Every structure is written in C-alpha cells, then in structure tokens.
Short mmCIF file of C-alpha atoms and ligand atoms in Angstrom, two decimals:
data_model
loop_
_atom_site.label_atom_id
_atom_site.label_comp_id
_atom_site.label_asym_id
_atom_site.label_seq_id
_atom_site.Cartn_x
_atom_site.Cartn_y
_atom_site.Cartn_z
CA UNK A 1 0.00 0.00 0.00
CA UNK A 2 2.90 2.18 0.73
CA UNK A 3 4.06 1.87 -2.80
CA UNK A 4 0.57 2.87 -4.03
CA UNK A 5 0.46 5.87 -1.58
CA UNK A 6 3.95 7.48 -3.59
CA UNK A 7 2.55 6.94 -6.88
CA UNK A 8 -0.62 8.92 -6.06
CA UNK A 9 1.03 11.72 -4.20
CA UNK A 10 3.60 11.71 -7.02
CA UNK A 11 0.34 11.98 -9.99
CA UNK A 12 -1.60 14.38 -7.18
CA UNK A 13 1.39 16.68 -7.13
CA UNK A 14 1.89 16.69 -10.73
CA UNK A 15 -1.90 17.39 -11.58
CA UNK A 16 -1.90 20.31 -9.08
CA UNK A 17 1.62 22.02 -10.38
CA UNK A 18 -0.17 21.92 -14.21
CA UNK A 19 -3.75 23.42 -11.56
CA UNK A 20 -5.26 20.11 -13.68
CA UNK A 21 -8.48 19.32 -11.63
CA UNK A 22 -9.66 16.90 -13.68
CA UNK A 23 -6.25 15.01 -13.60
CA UNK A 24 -5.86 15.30 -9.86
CA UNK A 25 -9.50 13.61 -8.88
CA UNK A 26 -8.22 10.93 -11.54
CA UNK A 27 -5.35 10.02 -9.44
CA UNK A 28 -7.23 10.08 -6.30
CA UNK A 29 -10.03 7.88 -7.93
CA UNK A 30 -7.98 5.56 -9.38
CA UNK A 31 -5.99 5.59 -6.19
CA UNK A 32 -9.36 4.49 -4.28
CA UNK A 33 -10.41 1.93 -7.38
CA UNK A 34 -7.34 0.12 -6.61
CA UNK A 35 -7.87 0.37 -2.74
CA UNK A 36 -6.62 2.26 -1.63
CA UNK A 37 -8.87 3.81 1.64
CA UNK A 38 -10.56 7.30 1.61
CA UNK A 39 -8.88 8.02 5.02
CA UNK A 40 -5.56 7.17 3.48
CA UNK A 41 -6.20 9.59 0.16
CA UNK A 42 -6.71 12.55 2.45
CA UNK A 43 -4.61 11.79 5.69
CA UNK A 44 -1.76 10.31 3.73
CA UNK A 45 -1.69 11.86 0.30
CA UNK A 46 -3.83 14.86 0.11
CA UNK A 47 -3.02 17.34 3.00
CA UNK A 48 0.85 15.87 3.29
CA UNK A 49 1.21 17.51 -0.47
CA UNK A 50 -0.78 20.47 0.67
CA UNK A 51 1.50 21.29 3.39
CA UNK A 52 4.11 20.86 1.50
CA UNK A 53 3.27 23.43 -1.33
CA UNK A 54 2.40 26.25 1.71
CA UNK A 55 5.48 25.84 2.97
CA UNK A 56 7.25 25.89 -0.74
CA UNK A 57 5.79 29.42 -1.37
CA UNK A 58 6.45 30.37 1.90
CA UNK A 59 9.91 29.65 1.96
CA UNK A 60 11.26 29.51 -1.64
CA UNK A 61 8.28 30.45 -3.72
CA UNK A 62 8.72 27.53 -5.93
CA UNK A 63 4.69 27.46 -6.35
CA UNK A 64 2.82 30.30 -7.51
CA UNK A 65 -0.43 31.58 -6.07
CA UNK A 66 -2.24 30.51 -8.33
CA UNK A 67 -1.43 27.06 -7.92
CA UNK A 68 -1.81 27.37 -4.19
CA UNK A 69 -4.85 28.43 -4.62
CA UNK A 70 -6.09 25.42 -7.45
CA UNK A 71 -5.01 23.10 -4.69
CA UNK A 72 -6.93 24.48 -1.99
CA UNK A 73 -10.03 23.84 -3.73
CA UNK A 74 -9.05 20.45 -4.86
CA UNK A 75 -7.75 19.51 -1.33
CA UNK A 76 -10.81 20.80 0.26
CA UNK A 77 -13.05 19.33 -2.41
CA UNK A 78 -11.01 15.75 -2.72
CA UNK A 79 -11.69 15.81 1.31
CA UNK A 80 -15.01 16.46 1.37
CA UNK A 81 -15.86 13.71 -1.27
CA UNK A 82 -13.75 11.34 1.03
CA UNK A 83 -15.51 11.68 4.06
CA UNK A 84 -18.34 9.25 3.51
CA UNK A 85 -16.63 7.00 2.15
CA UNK A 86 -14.14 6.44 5.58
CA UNK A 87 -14.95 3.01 7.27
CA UNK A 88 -14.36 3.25 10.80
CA UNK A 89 -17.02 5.84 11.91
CA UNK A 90 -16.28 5.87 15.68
CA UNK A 91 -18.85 7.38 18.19
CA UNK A 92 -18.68 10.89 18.00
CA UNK A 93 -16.67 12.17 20.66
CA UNK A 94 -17.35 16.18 20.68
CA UNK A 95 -18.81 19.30 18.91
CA UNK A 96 -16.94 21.81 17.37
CA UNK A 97 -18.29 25.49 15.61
CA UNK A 98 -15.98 26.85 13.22
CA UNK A 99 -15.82 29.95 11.26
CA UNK A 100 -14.11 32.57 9.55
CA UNK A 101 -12.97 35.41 11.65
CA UNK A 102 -15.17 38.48 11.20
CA UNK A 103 -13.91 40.44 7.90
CA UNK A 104 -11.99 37.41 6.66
CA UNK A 105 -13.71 35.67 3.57
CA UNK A 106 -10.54 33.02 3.08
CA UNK A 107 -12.59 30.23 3.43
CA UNK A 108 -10.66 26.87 2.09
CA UNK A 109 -8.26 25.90 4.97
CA UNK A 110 -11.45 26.28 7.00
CA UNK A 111 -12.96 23.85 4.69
CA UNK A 112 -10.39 21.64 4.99
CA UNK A 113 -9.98 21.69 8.74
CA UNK A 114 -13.90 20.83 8.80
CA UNK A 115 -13.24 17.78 6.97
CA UNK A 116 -10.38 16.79 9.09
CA UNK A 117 -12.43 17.42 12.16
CA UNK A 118 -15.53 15.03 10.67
CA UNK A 119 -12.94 12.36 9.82
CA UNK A 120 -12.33 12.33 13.21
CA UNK A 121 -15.11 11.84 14.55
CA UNK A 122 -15.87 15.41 16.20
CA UNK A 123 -19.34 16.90 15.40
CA UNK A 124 -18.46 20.13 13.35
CA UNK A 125 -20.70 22.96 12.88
CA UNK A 126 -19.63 25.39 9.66
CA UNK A 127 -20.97 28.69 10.18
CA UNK A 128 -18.69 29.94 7.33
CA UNK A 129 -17.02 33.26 6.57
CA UNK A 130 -17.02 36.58 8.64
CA UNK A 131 -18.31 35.11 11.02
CA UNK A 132 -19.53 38.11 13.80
CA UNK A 133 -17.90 37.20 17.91
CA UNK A 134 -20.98 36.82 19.15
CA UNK A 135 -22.37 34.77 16.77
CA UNK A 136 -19.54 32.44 17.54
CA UNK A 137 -20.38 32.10 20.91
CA UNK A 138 -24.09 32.01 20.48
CA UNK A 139 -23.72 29.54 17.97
CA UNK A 140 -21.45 27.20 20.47
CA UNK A 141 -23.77 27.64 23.53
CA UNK A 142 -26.52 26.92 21.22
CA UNK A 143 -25.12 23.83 19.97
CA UNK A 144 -23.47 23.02 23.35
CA UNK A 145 -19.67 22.64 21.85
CA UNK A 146 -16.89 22.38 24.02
CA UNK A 147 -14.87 24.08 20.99
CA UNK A 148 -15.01 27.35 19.15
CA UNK A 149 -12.91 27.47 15.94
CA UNK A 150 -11.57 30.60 14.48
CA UNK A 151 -9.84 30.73 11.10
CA UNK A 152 -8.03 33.66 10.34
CA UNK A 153 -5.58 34.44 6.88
CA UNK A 154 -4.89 38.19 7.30
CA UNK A 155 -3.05 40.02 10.48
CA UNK A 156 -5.83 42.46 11.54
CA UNK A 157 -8.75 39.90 11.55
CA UNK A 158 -6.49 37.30 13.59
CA UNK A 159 -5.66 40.24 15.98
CA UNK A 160 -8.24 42.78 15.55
CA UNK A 161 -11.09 43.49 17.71
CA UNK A 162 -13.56 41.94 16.32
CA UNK A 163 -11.92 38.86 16.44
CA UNK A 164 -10.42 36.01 19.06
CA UNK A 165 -9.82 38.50 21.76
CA UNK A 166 -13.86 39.84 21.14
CA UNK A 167 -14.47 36.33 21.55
CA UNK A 168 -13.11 35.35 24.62
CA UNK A 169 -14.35 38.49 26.59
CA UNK A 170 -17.87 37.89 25.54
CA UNK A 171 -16.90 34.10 27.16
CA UNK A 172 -15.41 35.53 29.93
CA UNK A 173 -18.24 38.13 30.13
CA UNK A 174 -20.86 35.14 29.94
CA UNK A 175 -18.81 33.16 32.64
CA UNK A 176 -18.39 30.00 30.00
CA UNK A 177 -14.62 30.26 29.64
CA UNK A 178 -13.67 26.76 31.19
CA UNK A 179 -16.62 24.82 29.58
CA UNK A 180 -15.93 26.56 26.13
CA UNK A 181 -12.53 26.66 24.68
CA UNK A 182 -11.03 28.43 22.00
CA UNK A 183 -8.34 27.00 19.12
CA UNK A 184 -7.28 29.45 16.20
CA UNK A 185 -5.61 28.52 13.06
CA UNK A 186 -4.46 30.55 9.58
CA UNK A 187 -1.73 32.06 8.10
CA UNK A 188 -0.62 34.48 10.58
CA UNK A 189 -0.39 31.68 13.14
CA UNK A 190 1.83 29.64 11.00
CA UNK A 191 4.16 32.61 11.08
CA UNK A 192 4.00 33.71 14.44
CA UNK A 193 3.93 30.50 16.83
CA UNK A 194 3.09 32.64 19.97
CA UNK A 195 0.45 34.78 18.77
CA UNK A 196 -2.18 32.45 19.59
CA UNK A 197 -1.37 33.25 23.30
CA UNK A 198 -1.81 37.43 22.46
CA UNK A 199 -5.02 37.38 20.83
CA UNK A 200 -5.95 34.82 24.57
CA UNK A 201 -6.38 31.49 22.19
CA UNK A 202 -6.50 28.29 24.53
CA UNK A 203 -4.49 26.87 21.64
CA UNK A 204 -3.51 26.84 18.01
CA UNK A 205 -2.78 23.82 15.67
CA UNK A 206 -1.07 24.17 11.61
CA UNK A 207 -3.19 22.24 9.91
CA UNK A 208 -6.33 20.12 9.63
CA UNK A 209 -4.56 16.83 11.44
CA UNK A 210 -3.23 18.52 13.93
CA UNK A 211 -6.04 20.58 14.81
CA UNK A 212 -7.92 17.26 15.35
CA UNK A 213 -5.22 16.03 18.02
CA UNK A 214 -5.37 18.83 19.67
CA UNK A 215 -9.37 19.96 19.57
CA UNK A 216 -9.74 16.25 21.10
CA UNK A 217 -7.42 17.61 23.79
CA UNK A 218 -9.52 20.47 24.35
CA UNK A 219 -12.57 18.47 24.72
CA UNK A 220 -11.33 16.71 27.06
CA UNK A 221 -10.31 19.68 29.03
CA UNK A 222 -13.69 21.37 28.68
CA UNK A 223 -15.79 17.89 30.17
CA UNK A 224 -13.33 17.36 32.33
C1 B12 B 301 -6.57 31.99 -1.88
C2 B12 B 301 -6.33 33.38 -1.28
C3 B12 B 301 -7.34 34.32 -1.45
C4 B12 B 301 -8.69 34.01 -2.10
C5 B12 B 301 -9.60 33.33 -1.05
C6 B12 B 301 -10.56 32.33 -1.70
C7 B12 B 301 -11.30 31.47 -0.68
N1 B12 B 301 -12.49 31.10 -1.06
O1 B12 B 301 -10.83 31.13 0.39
C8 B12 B 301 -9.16 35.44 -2.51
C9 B12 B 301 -8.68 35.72 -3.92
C10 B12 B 301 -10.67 35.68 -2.44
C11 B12 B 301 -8.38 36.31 -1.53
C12 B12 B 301 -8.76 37.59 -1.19
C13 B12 B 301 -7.97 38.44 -0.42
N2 B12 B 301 -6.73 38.17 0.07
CO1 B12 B 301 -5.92 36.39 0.07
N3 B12 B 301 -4.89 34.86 -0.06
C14 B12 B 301 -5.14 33.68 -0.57
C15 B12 B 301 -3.88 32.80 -0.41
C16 B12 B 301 -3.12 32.81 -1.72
C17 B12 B 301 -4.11 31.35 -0.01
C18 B12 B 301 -5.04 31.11 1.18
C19 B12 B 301 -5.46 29.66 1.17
O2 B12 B 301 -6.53 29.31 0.69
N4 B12 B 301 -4.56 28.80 1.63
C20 B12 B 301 -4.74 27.35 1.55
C21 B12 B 301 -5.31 26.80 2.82
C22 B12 B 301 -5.53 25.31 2.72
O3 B12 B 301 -4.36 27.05 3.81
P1 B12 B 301 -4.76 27.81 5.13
O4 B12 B 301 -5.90 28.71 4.87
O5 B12 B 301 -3.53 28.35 5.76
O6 B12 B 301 -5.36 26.66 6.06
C23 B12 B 301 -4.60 25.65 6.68
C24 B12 B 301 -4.01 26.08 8.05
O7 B12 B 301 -3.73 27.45 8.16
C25 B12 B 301 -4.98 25.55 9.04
N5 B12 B 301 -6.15 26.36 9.41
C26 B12 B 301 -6.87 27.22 8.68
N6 B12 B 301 -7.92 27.67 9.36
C27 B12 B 301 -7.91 27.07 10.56
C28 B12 B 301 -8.76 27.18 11.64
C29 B12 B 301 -8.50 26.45 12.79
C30 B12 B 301 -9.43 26.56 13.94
C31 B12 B 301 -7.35 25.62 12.85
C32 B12 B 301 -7.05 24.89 14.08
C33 B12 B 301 -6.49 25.50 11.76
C34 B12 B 301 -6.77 26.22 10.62
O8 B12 B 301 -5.42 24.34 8.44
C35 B12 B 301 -5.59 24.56 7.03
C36 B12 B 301 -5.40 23.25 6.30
O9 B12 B 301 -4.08 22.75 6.38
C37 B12 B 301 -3.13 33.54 0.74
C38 B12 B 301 -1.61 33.36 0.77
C39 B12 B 301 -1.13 32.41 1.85
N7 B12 B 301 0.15 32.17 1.84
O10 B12 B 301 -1.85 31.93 2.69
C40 B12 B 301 -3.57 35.02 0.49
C41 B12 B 301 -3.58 35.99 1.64
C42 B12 B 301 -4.14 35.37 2.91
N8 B12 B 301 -4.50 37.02 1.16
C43 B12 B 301 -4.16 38.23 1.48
C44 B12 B 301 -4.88 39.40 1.15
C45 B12 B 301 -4.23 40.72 1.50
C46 B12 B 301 -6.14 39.32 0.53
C47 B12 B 301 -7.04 40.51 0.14
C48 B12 B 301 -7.12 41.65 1.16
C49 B12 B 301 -6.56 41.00 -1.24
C50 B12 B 301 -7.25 42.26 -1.74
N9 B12 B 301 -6.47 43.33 -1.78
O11 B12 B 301 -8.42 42.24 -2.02
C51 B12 B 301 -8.40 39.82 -0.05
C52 B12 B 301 -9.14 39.79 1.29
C53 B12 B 301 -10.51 39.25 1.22
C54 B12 B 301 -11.09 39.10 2.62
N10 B12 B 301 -11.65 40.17 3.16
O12 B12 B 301 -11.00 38.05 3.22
C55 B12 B 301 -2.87 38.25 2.27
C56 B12 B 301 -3.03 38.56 3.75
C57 B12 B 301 -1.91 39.47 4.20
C58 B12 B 301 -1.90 39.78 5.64
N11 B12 B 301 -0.70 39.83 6.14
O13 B12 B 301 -2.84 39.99 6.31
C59 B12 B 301 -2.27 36.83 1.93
C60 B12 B 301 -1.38 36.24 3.03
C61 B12 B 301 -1.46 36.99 0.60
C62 B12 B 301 -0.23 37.88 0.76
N12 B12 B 301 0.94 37.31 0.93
O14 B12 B 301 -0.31 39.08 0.72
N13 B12 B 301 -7.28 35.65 -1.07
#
C-alpha cells in the first residue's frame, strides 16, 4: 500500500503544479479503485502535499499563487468527497463550531480543517465566513460545543477586535470560559507561533490533522 500511496502523491502533485483538476481527482479515484482507503487519500496523500506546497511558497516560492490556490479547492473538495466514504465511523466524541474570523472571507483551509475534524469523529458545525464574535459564541452555547474554531488568513482579523480576543471576553463576560474553549488557526499563526497566546487562544494547531489532536485535547479539558 505504501508503494501505491507514492505513486498517487507523485500523480496528485503533478496534476496540481499543471492546476489540472480533472487530472488530480483521476489520481485520487484511481488511487481508491485500486484500494486504496478514503482516510488514506486525504490523511496520507492529500493534505501531506498540501503542506508541503504552503510551505514551498512560503519559503522559496517555488509554487505560484495561483497554484496554491487550485489546490486548496481540490484539497478541500477531494476531502469532502472522502468523508463518507471512511470506514471506521467511531462514536462521536465532541462538537466543534468553526468559522471565519469576522472580515476574513478566506474560506478553504477552513474547509479543509472541517473535513479533518468530521474524519475524526468530532461533530463540526460550519458557520462559514465573517463570522460576527458573538455569533460564535451564540452559535457554540446553542449547539453546546466544548470548541469554538476561528480561522483567520490576514493580520488584523487574527488580531483585531472583532476577532479572538472579542471572543473570549464575551466568554469571559458570559462566565463559560472553562466549559468553552477556544483554538485558532491561519496564516498568521503559521508565522507567528506565539500569537495564539496574544489574541488569549486556549491553543492553536497548523493544519487540519493537527487541529484534530489537539481539539480532542480540548474536549477533554472542557468535560473534564
Ligand atoms: C486563496 C487566497 C485568497 C482568495 C480566497 C478564496 C477562498 N475562497 O478562500 C481570494 C482571492 C478571495 C483572496 C482575497 C484576499 N486576500 Co488572500 N490569499 C489567498 C492565499 C493565496 C491562499 C489562502 C489559502 O486558501 N490557503 C490554503 C489553505 C488550505 O491554507 P490555510 O488557509 O492556511 O489553512 C490551513 C491552516 O492554516 C490551518 N487552518 C486554517 N484555518 C484554521 C482554523 C483552525 C481553527 C485551525 C485549528 C487551523 C486552521 O489548516 C488549514 C489546512 O491545512 C493567501 C496566501 C497564503 N500564503 O496563505 C492570500 C492571503 C491570505 N490574502 C491576502 C490578502 C491581503 C487578501 C485581500 C485583502 C486582497 C485584496 N487586496 O483584495 C483579499 C481579502 C478578502 C477578505 N476580506 O478576506 C494576504 C493577507 C496578508 C496579511 N498579512 O494579512 C495573503 C497572506 C497573501 C499575501 N501574501 O499578501 N485571497
């Protein structure tokens, strides 16, 4: 299976540097046809090559834009299609709301995290992009999550005012800080590892895998 793994990252990668949709659900399809599991496709081949071409245009810009942005939508859409298909559906073992931070419409790593989060077997409500403070916490009292997501790609809504830091003092305000925690992701995060703990984050993670180890972490905390 290993083998099989390479050869569809290798055709993934390929389709996405030539931004060729069509190609890249090909790979993935065939990938599956020759059995490859769903959970494998997107844990193993589809967000290892997305990582890797963020941190190519962050570092080198070897990938352009452009293509970064092509393989956001196929990563997020190659995901979602996945999702069904995974085998061992677990019982669910939290709630999570997750949204866009107010003024931010970058809305595909969110997609992607969502995904993640489903594979995994937490209960994920999308509430989508710009998403206002309080709605965020209305939404997670609501829905009684232990989690409140907040994706953020540009500087001022990751550490504005109407963002994480609105958040938690309308938490603190409503007295629900230790039953409701707070994880951020984005771009600015990725950058800055400590800025999660200035804009009062319980906690940050750097991509949709990660943010599943540690959101199960968090619910923990929160029931605990
Ligand atoms: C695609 C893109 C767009 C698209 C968005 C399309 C869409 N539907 O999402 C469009 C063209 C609309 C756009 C618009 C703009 N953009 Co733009 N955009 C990008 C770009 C190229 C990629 C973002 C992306 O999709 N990444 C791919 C995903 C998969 O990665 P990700 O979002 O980081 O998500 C991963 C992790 O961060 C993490 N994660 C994400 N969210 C969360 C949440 C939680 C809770 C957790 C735990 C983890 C997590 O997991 C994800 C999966 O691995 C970035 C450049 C960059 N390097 O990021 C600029 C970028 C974010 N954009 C930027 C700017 C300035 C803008 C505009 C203001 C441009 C303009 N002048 O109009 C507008 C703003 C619109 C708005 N108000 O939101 C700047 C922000 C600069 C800054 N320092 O603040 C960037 C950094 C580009 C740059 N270098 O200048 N953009």
């Amino acid at each position: 299976m290993n083998e099989l793994v390479t050869a569809t990252t290798r055709k993934f990668t390929e389709a996405i540097l030539d931004t060729d949709r069509e190609r890249a659900l090909q790979a993935v399809q065939y990938a599956v046809d020759q059995g490859l599991m769903p959970e494998d496709v997107v844990f193993r081949v589809v967000i290892p090559t997305i990582d890797r071409m963020v941190r190519s245009i962050s570092e080198n810009f070897g990938a352009s834009l452009a293509q970064h942005f092509i393989t956001s939508q196929i990563a997020a859409e190659v995901t979602e299609q996945m999702i069904p298909k995974f085998k061992q559906r677990k019982n669910v073992i939290g709630h999570v709301v997750i949204g866009t931070s107010q003024g931010d419409f970058h809305g595909l790593g969110k997609r992607i995290v969502t995904g993640c989060l489903k594979a995994m077997t937490i209960d994920v409500t999308d509430l989508g992009l710009n998403v206002s403070p309080q709605r965020f916490v209305e939404a997670a009292i609501e829905g009684k999550a232990q989690v409140i997501g907040i994706s953020s790609m540009m500087i001022h809504t990751a550490r504005g005012e109407t963002g994480c830091l609105r958040v938690r003092k309308i938490l603190q305000d409503a007295g629900m800080e230790h039953k409701i925690k707070i994880i951020v992701g984005g771009a600015p995060y990725r950058y800055d590892h400590e800025l999660y703990k200035m804009v009062k984050a319980d906690a940050w993670a750097d991509n949709g895998i990660e943010a599943g180890e540690v959101i199960s972490k968090l619910i923990r905390e929160a029931t605990s």
